[in-house]
mmCIF file of C-alpha atoms in Angstrom:
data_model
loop_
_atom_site.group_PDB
_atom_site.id
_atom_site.type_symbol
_atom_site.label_atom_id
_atom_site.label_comp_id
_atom_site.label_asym_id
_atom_site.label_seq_id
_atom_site.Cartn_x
_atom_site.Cartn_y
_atom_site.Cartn_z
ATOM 1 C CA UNK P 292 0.000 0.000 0.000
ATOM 2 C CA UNK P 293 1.450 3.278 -0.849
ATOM 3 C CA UNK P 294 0.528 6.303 1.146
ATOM 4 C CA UNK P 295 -0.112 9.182 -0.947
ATOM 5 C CA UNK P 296 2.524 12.669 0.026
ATOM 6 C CA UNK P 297 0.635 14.882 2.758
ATOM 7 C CA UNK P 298 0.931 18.594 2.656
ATOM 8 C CA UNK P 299 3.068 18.778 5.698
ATOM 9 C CA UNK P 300 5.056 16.556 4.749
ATOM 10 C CA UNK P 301 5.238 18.177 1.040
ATOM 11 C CA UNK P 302 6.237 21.624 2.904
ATOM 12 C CA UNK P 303 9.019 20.164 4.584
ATOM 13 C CA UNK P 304 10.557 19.285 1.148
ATOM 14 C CA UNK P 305 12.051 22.590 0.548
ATOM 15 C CA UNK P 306 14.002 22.998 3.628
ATOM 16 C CA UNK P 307 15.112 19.253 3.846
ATOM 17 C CA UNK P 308 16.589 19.725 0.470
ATOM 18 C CA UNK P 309 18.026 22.983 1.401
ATOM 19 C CA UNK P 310 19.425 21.067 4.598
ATOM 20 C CA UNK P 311 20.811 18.102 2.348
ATOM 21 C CA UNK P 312 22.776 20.310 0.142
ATOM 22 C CA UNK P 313 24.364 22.008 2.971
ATOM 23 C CA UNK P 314 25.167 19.212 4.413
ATOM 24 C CA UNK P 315 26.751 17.679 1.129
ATOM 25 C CA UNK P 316 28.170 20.910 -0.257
ATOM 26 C CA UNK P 317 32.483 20.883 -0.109
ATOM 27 C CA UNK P 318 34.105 22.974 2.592
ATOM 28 C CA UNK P 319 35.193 26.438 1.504
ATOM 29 C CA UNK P 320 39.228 26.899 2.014
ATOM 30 C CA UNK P 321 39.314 28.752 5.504
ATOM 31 C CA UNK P 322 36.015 27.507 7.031
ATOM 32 C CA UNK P 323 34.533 25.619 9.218
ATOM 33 C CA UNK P 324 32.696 22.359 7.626
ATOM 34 C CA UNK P 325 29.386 21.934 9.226
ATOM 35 C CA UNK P 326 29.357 18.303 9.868
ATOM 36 C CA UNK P 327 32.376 16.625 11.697
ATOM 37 C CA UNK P 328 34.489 14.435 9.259
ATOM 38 C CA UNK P 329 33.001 10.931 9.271
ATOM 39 C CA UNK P 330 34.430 7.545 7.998
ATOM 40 C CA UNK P 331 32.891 6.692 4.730
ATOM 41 C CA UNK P 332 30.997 3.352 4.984
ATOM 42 C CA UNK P 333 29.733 0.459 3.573
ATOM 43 C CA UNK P 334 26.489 -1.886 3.777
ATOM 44 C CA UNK P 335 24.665 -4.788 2.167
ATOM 45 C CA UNK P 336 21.384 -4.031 1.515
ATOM 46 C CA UNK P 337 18.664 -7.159 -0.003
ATOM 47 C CA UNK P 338 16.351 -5.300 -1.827
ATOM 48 C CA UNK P 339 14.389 -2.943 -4.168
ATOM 49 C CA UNK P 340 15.591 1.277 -4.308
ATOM 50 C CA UNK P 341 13.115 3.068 -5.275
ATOM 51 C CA UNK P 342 13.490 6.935 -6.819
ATOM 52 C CA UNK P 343 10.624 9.129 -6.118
ATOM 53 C CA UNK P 344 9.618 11.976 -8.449
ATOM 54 C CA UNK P 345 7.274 14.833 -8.754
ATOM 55 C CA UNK P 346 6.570 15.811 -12.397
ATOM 56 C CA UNK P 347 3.747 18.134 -11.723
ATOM 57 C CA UNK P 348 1.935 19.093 -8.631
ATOM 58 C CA UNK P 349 -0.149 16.681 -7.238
ATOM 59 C CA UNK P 350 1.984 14.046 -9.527
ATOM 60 C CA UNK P 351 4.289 11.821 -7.726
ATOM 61 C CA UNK P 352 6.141 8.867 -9.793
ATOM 62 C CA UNK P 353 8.206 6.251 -8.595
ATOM 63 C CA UNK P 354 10.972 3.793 -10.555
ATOM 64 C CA UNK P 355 13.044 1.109 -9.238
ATOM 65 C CA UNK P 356 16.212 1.347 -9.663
ATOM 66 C CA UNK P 357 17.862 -1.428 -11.793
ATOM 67 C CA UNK P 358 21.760 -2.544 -12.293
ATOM 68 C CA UNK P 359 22.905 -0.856 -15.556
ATOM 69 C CA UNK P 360 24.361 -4.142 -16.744
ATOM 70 C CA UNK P 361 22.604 -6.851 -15.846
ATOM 71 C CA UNK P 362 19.217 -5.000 -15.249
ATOM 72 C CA UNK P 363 18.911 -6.712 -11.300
ATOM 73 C CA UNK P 364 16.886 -5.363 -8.804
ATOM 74 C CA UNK P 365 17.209 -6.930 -5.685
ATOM 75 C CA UNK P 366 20.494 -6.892 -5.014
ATOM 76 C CA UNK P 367 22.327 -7.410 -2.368
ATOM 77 C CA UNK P 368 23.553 -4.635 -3.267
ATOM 78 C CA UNK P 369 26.627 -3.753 -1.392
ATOM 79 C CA UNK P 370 26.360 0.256 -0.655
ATOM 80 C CA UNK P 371 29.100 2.719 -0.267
ATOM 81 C CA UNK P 372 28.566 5.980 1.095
ATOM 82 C CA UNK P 373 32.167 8.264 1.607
ATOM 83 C CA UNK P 374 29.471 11.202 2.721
ATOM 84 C CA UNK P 375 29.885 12.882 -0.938
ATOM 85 C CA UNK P 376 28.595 10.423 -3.164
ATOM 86 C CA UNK P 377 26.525 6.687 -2.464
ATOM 87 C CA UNK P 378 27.696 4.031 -4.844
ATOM 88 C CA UNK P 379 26.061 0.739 -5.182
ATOM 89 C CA UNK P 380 27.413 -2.521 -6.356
ATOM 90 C CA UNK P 381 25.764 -5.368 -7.830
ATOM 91 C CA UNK P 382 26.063 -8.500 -7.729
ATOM 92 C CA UNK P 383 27.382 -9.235 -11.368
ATOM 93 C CA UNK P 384 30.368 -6.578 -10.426
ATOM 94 C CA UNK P 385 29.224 -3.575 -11.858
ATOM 95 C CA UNK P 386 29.688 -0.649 -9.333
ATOM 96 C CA UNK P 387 27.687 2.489 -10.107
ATOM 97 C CA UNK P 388 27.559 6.116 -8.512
ATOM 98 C CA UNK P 389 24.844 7.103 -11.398
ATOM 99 C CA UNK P 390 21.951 5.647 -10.230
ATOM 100 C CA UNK P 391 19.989 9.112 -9.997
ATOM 101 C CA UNK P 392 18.793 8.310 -6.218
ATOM 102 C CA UNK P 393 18.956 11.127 -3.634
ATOM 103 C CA UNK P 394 20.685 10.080 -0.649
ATOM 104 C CA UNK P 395 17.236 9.992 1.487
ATOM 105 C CA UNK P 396 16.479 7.457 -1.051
ATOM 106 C CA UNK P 397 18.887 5.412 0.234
ATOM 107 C CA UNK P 398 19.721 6.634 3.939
ATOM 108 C CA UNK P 399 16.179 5.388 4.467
ATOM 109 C CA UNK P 400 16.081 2.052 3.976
ATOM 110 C CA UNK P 401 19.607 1.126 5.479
ATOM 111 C CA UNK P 402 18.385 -0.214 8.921
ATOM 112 C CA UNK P 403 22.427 -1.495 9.838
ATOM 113 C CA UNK P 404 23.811 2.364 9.418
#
């Protein structure tokens, strides 16, 4: 069962995204980052990613994301994350860092992280 966006949760998008590029954004020479420096990781993760989009308002889609070679959706994919970019690897070998998901899209469903 999918549960459609509510408005309160559609009016957070704008500062969560705001709040997500800060957080990813480099470090200007001479300041201060904003998050402490963290030790990329990695997890295996059985399962289906999903990328969520909004078209038009009141239009939400949704894809699952598929290995570029082998077209596999279920993994386990094996998930890197050095707190720039998230790269996933499949099972056929094929690592990819082009996989269009926002990190939420991801974050989310990693219960081990």
């Amino acid at each position: 069962m999918t549960v459609p966006p509510t408005e309160a949760g559609e009016e957070l998008l704008p500062d969560l995204i705001a709040l997500f590029s800060a957080l990813a954004s480099a470090v200007q020479p001479g300041t201060e980052p904003l998050t402490p420096t963290v030790a990329p990781w990695q997890v295996r993760h059985a399962g289906r990613f999903r990328r969520y989009g909004r078209p038009a308002p009141g239009v939400w889609t949704a894809e699952t994301f598929g290995c570029p070679a082998c077209g596999g959706k279920t993994g386990p994919w094996t998930v890197t994350c050095d707190w720039r970019v998230i790269s996933l690897g499949c099972p056929c070998g094929v690592v990819t860092h082009e996989h269009g998901l926002a990190f939420s899209e991801v974050w989310l469903l990693l219960a081990d992280v």
